[in-house]
PDB file of C-alpha atoms in Angstrom:
ATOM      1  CA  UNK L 420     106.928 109.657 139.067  1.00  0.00           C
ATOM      2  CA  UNK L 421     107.161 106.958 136.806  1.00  0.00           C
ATOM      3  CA  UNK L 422     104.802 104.547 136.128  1.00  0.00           C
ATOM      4  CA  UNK L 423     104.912 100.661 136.533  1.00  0.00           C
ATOM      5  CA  UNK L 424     103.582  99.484 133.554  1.00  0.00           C
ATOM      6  CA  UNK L 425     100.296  99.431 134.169  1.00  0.00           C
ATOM      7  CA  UNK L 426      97.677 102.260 133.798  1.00  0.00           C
ATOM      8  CA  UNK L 427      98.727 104.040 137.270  1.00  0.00           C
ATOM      9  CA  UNK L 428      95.505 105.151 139.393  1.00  0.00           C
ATOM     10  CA  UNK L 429      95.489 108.979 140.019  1.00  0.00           C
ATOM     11  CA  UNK L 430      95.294 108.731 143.504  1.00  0.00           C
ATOM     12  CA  UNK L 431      96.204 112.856 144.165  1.00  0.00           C
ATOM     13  CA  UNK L 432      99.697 114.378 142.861  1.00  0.00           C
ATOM     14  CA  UNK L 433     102.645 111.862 142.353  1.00  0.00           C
ATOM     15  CA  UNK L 434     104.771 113.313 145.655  1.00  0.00           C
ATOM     16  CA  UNK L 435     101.849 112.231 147.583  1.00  0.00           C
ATOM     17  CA  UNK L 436     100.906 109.221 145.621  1.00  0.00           C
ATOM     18  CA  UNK L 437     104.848 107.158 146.109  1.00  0.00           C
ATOM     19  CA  UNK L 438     105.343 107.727 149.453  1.00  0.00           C
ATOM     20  CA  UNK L 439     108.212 105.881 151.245  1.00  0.00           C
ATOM     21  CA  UNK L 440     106.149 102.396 151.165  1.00  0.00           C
ATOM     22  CA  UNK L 441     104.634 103.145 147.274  1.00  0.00           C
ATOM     23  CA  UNK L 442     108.432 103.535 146.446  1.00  0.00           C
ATOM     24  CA  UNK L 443     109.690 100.887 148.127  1.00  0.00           C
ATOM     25  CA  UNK L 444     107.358  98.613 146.683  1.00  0.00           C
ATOM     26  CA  UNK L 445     107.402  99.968 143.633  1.00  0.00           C
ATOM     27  CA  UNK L 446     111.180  99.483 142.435  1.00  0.00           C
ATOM     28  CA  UNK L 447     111.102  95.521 144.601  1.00  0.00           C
ATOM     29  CA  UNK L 448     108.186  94.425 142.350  1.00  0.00           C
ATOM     30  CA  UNK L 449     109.985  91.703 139.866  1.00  0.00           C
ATOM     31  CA  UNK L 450     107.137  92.512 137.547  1.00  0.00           C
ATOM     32  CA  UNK L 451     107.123  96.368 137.498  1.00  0.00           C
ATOM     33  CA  UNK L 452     111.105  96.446 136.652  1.00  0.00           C
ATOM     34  CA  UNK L 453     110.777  93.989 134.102  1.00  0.00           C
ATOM     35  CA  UNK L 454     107.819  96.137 131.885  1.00  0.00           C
ATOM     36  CA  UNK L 455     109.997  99.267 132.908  1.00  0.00           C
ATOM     37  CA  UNK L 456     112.851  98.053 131.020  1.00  0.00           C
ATOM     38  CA  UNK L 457     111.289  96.767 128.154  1.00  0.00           C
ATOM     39  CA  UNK L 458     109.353 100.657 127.998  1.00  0.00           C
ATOM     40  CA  UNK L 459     112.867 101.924 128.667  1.00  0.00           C
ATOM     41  CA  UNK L 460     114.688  99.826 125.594  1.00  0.00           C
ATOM     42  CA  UNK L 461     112.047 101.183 123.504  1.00  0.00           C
ATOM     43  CA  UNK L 462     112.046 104.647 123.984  1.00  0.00           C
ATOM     44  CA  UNK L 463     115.699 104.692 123.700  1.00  0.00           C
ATOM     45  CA  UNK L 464     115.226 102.876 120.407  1.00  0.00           C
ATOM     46  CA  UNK L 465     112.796 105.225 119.397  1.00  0.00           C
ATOM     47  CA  UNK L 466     115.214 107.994 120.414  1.00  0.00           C
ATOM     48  CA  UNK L 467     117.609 106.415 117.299  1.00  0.00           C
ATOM     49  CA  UNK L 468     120.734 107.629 119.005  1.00  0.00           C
ATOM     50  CA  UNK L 469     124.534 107.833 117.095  1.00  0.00           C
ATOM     51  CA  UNK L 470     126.034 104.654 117.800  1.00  0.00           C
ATOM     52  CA  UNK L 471     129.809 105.560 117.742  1.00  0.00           C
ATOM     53  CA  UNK L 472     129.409 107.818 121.301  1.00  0.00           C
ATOM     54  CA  UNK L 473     127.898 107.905 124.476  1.00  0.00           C
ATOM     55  CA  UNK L 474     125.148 110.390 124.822  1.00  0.00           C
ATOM     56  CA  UNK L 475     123.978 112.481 127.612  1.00  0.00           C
ATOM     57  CA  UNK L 476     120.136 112.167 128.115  1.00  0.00           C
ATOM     58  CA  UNK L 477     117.324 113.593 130.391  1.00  0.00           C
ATOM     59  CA  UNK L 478     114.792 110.806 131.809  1.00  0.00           C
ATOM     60  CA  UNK L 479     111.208 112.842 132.825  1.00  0.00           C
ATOM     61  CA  UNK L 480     110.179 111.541 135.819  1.00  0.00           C
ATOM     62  CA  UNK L 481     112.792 109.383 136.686  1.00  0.00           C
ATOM     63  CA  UNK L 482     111.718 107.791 139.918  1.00  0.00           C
ATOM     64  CA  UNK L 483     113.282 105.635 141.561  1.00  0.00           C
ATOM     65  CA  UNK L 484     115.921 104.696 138.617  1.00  0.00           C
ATOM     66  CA  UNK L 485     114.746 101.905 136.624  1.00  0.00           C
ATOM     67  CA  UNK L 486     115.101 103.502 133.493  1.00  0.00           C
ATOM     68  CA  UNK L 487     118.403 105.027 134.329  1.00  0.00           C
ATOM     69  CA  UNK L 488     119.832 101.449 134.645  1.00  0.00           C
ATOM     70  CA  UNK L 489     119.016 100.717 130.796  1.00  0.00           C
ATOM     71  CA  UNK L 490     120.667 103.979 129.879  1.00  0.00           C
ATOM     72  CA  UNK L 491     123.875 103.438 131.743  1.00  0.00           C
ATOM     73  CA  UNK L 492     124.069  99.906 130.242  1.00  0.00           C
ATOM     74  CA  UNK L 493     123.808 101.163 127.042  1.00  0.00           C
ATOM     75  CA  UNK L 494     126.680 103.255 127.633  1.00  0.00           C
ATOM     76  CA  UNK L 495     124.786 106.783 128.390  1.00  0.00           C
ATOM     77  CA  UNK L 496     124.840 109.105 130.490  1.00  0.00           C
ATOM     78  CA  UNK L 497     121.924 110.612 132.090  1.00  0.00           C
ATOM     79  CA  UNK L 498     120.283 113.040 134.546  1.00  0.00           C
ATOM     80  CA  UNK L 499     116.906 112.207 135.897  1.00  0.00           C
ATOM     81  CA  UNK L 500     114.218 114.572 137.416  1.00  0.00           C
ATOM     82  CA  UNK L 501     111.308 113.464 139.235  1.00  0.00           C
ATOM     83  CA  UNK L 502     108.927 115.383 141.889  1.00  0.00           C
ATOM     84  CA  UNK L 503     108.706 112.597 144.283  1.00  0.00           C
ATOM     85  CA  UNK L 504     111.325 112.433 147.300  1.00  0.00           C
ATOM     86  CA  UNK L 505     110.507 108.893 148.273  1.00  0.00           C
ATOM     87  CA  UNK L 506     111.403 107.722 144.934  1.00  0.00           C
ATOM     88  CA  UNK L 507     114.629 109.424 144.600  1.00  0.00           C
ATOM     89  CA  UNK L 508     115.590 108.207 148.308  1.00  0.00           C
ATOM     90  CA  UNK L 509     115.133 104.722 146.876  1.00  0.00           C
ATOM     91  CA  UNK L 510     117.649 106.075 143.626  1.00  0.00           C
ATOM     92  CA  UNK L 511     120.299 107.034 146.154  1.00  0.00           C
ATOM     93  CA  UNK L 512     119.834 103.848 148.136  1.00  0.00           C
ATOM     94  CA  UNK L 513     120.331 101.911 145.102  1.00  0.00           C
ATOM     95  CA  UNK L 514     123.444 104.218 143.421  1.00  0.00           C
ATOM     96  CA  UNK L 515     122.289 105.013 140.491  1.00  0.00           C
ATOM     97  CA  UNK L 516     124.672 105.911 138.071  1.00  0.00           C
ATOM     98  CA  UNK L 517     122.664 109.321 136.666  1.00  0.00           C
ATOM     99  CA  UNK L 518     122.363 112.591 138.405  1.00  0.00           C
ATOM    100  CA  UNK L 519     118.707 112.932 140.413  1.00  0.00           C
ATOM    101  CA  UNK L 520     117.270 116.480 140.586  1.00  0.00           C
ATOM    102  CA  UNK L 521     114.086 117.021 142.594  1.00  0.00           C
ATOM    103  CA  UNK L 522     111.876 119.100 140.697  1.00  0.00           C
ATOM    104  CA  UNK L 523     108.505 119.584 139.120  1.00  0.00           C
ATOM    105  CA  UNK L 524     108.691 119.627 135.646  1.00  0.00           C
ATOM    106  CA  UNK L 525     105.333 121.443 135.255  1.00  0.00           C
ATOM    107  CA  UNK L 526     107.423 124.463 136.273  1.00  0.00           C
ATOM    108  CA  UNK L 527     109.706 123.780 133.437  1.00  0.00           C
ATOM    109  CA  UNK L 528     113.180 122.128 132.686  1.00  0.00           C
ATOM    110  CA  UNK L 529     115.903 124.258 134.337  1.00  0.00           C
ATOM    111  CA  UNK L 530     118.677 123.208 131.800  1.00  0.00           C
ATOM    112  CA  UNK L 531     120.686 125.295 129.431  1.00  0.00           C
ATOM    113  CA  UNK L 532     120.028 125.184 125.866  1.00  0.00           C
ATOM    114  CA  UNK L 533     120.991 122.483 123.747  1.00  0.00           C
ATOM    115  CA  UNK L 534     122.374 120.601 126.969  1.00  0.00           C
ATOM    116  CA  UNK L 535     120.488 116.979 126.346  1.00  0.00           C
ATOM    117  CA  UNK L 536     121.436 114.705 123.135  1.00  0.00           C
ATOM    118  CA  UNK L 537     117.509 113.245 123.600  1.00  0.00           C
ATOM    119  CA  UNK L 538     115.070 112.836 126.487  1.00  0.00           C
ATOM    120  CA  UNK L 539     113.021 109.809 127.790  1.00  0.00           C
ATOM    121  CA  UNK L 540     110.135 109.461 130.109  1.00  0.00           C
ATOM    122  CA  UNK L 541     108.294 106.311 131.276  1.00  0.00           C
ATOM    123  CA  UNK L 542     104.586 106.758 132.031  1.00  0.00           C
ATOM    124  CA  UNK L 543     104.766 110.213 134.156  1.00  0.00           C
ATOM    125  CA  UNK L 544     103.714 113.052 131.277  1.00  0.00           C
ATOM    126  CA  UNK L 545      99.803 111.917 131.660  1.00  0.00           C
ATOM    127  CA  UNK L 546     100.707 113.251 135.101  1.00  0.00           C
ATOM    128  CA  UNK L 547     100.683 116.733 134.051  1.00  0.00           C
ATOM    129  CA  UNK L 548      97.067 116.407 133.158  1.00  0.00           C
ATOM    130  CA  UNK L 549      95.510 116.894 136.439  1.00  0.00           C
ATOM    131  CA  UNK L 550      94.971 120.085 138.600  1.00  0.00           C
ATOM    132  CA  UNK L 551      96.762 118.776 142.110  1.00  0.00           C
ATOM    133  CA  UNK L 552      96.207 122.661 143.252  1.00  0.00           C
ATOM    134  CA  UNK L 553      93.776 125.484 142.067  1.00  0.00           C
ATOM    135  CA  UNK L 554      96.906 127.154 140.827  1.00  0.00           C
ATOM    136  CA  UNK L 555      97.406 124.477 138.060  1.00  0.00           C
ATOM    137  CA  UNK L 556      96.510 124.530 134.609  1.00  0.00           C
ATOM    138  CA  UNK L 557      97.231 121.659 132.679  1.00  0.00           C
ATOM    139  CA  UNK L 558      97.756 123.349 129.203  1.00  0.00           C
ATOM    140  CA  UNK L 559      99.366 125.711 130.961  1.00  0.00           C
ATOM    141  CA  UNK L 560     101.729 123.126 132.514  1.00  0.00           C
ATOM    142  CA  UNK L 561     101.942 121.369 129.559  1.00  0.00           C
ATOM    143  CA  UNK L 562     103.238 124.175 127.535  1.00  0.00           C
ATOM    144  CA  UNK L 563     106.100 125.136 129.987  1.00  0.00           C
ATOM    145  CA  UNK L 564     106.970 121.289 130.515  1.00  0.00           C
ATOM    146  CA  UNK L 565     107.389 121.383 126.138  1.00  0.00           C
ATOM    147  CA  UNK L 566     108.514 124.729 125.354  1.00  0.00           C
ATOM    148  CA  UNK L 567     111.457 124.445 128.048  1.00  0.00           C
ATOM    149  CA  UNK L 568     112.287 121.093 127.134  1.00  0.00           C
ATOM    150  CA  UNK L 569     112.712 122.007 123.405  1.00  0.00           C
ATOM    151  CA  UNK L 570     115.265 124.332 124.598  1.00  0.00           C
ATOM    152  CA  UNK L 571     116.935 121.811 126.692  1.00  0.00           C
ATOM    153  CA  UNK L 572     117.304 119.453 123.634  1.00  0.00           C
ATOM    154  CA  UNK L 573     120.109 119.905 121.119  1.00  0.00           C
ATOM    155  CA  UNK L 574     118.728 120.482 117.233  1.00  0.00           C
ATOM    156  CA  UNK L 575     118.203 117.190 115.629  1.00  0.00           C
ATOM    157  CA  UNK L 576     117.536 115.215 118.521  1.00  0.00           C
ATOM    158  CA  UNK L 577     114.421 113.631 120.092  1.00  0.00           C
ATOM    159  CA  UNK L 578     112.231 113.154 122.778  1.00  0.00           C
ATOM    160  CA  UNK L 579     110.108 109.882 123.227  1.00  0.00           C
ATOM    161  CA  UNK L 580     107.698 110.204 125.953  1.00  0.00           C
ATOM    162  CA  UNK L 581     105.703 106.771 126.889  1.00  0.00           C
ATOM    163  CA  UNK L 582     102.029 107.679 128.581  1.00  0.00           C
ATOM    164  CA  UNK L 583      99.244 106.705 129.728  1.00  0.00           C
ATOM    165  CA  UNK L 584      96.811 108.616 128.781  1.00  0.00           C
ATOM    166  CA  UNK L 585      92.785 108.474 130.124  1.00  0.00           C
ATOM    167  CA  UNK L 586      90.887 109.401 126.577  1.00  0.00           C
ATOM    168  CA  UNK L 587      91.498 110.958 123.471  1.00  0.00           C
ATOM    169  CA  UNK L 588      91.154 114.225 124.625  1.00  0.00           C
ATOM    170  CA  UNK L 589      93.923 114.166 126.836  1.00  0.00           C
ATOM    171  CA  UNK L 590      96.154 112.966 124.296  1.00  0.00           C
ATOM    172  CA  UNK L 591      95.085 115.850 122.352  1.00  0.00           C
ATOM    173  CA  UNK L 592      95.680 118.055 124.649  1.00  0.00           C
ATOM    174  CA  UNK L 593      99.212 116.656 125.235  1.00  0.00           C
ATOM    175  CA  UNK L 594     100.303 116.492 121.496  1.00  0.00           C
ATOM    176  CA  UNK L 595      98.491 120.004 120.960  1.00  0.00           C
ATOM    177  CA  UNK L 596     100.786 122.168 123.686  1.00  0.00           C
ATOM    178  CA  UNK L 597     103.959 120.024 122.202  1.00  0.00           C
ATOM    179  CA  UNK L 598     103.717 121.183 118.679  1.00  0.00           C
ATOM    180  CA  UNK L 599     102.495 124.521 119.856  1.00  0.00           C
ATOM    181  CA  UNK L 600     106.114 124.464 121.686  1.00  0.00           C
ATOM    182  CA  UNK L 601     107.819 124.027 118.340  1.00  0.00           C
ATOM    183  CA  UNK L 602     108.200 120.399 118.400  1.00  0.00           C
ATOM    184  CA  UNK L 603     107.022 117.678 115.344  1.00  0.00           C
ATOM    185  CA  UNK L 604     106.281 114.450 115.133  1.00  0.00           C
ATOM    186  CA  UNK L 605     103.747 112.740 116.710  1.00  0.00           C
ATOM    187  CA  UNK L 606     101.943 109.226 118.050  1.00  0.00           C
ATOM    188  CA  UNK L 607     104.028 105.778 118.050  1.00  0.00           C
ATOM    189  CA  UNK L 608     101.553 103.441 119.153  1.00  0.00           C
ATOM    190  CA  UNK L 609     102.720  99.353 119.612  1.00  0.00           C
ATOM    191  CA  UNK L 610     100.037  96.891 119.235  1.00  0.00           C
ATOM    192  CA  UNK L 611      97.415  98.421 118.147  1.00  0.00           C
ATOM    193  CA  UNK L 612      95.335  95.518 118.531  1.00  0.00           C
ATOM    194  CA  UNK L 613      95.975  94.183 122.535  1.00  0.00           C
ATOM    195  CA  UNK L 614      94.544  95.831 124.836  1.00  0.00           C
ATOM    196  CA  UNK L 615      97.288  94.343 127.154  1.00  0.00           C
ATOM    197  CA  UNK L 616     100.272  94.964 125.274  1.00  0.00           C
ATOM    198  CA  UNK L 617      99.134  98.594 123.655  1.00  0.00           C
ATOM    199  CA  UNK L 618     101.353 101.265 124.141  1.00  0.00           C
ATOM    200  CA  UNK L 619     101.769 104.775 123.228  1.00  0.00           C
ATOM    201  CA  UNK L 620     105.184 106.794 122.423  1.00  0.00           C
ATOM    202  CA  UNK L 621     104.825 110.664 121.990  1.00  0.00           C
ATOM    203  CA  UNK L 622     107.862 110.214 119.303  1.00  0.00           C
ATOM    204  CA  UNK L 623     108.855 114.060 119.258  1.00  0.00           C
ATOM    205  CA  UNK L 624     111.757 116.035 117.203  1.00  0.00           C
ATOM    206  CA  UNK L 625     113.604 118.967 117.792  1.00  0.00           C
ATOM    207  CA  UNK L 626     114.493 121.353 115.289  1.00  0.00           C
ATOM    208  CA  UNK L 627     113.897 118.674 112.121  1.00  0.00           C
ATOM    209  CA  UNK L 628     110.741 116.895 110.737  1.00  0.00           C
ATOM    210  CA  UNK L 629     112.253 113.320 110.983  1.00  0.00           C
ATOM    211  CA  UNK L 630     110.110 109.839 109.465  1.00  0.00           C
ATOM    212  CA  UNK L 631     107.850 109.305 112.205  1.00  0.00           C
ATOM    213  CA  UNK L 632     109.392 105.236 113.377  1.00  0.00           C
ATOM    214  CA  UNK L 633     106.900 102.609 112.742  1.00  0.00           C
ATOM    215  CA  UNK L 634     104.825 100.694 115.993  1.00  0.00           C
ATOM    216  CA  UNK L 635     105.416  97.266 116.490  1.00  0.00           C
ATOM    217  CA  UNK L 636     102.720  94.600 115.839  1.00  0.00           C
ATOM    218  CA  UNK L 637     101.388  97.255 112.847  1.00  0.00           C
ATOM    219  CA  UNK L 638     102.328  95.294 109.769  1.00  0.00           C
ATOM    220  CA  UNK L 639     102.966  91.860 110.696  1.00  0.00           C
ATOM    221  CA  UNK L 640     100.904  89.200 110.905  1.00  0.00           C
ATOM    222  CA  UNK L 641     100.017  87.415 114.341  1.00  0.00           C
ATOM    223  CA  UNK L 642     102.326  84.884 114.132  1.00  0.00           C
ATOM    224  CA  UNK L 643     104.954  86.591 112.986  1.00  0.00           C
ATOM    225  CA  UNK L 644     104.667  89.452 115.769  1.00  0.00           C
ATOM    226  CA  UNK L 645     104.270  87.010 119.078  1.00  0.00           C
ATOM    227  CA  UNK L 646     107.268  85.485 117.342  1.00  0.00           C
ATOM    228  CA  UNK L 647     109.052  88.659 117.475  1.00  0.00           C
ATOM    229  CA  UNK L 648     107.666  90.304 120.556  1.00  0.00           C
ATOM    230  CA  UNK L 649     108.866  86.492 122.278  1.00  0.00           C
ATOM    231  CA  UNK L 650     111.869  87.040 120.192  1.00  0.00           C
ATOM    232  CA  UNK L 651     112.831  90.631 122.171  1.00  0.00           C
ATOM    233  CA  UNK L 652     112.789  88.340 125.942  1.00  0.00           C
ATOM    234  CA  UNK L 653     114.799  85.494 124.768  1.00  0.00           C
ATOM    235  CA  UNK L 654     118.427  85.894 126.176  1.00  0.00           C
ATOM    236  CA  UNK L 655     121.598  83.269 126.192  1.00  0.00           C
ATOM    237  CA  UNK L 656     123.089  83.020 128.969  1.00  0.00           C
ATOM    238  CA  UNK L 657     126.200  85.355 128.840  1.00  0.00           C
ATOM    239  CA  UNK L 658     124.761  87.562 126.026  1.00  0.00           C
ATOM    240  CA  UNK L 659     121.394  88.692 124.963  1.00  0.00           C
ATOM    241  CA  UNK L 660     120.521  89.474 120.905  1.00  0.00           C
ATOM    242  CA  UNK L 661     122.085  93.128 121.172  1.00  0.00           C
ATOM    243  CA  UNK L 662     124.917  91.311 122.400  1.00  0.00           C
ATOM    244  CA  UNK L 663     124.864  92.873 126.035  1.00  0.00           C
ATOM    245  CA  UNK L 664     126.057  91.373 128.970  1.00  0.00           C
ATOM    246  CA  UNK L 665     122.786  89.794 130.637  1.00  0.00           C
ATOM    247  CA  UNK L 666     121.811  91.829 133.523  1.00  0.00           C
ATOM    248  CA  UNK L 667     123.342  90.797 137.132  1.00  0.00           C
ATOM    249  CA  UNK L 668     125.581  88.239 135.495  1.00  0.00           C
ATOM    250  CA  UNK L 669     129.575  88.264 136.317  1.00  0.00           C
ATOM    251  CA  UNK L 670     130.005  90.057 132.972  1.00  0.00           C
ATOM    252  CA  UNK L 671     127.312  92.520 133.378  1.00  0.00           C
ATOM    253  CA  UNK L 672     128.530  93.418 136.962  1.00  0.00           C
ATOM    254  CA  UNK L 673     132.140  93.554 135.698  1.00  0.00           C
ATOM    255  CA  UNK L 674     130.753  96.630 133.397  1.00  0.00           C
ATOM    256  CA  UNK L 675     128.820  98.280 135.396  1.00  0.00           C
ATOM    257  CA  UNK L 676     131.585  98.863 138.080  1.00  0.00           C
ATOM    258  CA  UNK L 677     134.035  99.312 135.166  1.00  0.00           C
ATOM    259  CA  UNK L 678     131.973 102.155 134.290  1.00  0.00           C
ATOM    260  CA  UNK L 679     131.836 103.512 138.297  1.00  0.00           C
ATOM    261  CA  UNK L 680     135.647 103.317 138.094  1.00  0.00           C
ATOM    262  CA  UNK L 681     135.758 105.995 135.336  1.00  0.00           C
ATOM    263  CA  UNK L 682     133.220 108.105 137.023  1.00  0.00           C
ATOM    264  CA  UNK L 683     136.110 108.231 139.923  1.00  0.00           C
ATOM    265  CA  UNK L 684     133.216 106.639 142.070  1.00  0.00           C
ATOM    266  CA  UNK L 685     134.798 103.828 145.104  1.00  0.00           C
ATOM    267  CA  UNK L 686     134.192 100.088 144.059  1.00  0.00           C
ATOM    268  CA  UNK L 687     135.177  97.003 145.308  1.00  0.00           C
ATOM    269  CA  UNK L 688     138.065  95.050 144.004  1.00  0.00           C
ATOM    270  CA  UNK L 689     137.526  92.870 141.474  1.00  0.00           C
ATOM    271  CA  UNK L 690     137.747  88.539 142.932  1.00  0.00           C
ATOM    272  CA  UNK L 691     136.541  85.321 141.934  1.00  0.00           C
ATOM    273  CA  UNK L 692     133.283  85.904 143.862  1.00  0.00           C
ATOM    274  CA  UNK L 693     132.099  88.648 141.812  1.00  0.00           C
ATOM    275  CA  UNK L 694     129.222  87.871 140.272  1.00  0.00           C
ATOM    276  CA  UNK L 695     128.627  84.696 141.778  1.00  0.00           C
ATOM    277  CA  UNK L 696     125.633  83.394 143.198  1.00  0.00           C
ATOM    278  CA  UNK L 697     125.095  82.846 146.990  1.00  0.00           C
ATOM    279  CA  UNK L 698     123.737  79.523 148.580  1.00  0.00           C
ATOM    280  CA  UNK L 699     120.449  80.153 149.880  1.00  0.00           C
ATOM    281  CA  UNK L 700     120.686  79.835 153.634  1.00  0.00           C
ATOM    282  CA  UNK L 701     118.299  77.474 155.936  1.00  0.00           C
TER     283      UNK L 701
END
């Protein structure tokens, strides 16, 4: 159900929409898992977790894992729901370190209260917004998807949900039926100004009125923000700036099956030729 980074095409209902090829294609395309992880870093910024503990979080429309990945190299843990089988075949198929619940969230969250330290979602709310049967209502939809996700959240935590929405009256709508569920906050929009890099986080709290977090590219001039937003992609070549292991290196592979291990999931033993590159073959 997620989206890849670009304004997704309502083509029908999602579980229609990523079929086996859509997912497939979806998750191999270099392009769409590099925007989803930058969308993913920033929500989870935006979700200004504790630093000293590893949090448990829900990811809204999970697909097919790409945000998961960011949240279990940041040390997380997480349980993803999403309403498209194809997508979570391709979760499985990749092993995925979160839990993977098939489920509509229209129909609500079905977590106990307080369960979730914060909640993400990459481009799948706006989804919500259409009428895939004559049974639907969106504000209807809208208001279970919020009012059981409040629950679902612990007090004092957050929920950043990244969209795409079509016009301004769907992101009324959207923001209208989550503060009629209890929540506050409101609109973190990045860039402003590009129409290419613009993007919109429902920044959302639970129980607290918290400083709505500033957008990037708001204050600075342009110089200054291509500097920064060029800044965000440059990475050594062991470490990045947050000091993370760059992703597939020998140290970033070492961690993630370090953290399999302690899940008391089967990995390979550890050898020289982990995390080495292959020869391409002729």
């Amino acid at each position: 159900m997620a989206g890849s980074g670009s304004r997704p095409e309502h083509r029908g209902p999602p579980e229609l929409f990523y079929d086996e090829a859509e997912a497939r294609k979806y998750t191999q395309n270099s392009r769409v898992v590099q925007i989803q992880s930058q969308m993913s870093e920033r929500a989870v910024e935006l979700l200004g977790l504790p630093g000293d503990r590893p949090c448990l979080l829900l990811d809204v429309g999970c697909g097919s894992g790409l945000s998961g990945d960011y949240i279990s190299e940041e040390g997380h843990y997480w349980i993803g729901m999403d309403i498209s089988p194809a997508m979570l075949d391709v979760a499985v198929e990749r092993e995925v370190e979160g839990d993977l619940l098939l489920a509509d969230v229209g129909q609500g969250i079905p977590f106990r209260p307080g369960m979730f330290d914060g909640c993400i979602s990459i481009s799948a709310v706006q989804w919500l917004c259409n009428a895939d049967k004559k049974s639907h209502s969106p504000p209807k939809r809208l208001y279970q998807f919020f009012s059981t996700l409040y629950t679902a959240l612990a007090r004092g935590s957050r929920a950043v949900l990244q969209l795409y929405p079509e016009n301004s009256e769907q992101l009324e709508l959207i923001t209208a039926q989550a503060m009629r569920a209890g929540f506050t906050g409101g609109m973190v929009v990045d860039y402003p100004n590009s129409a290419k890099a613009k993007k919109f986080f429902l920044c959302l709290f639970v129980g607290t009125s918290g400083t709505l977090p500033k957008g990037l590219g708001t204050e600075c001039a342009d110089g200054e923000e291509m500097h920064q937003a060029k800044f965000t992609n440059e990475r050594t070549r062991f470490r990045n700036a947050k000091g993370k292991s760059v992703k597939k290196s020998r140290d970033w592979i070492l961690e993630k099956k370090e953290r399999r291990r302690r899940q008391g999931k089967e990995v390979r033993a550890d050898t020289k030729y982990t995390g080495r590159k292959r020869r391409p073959r002729f």
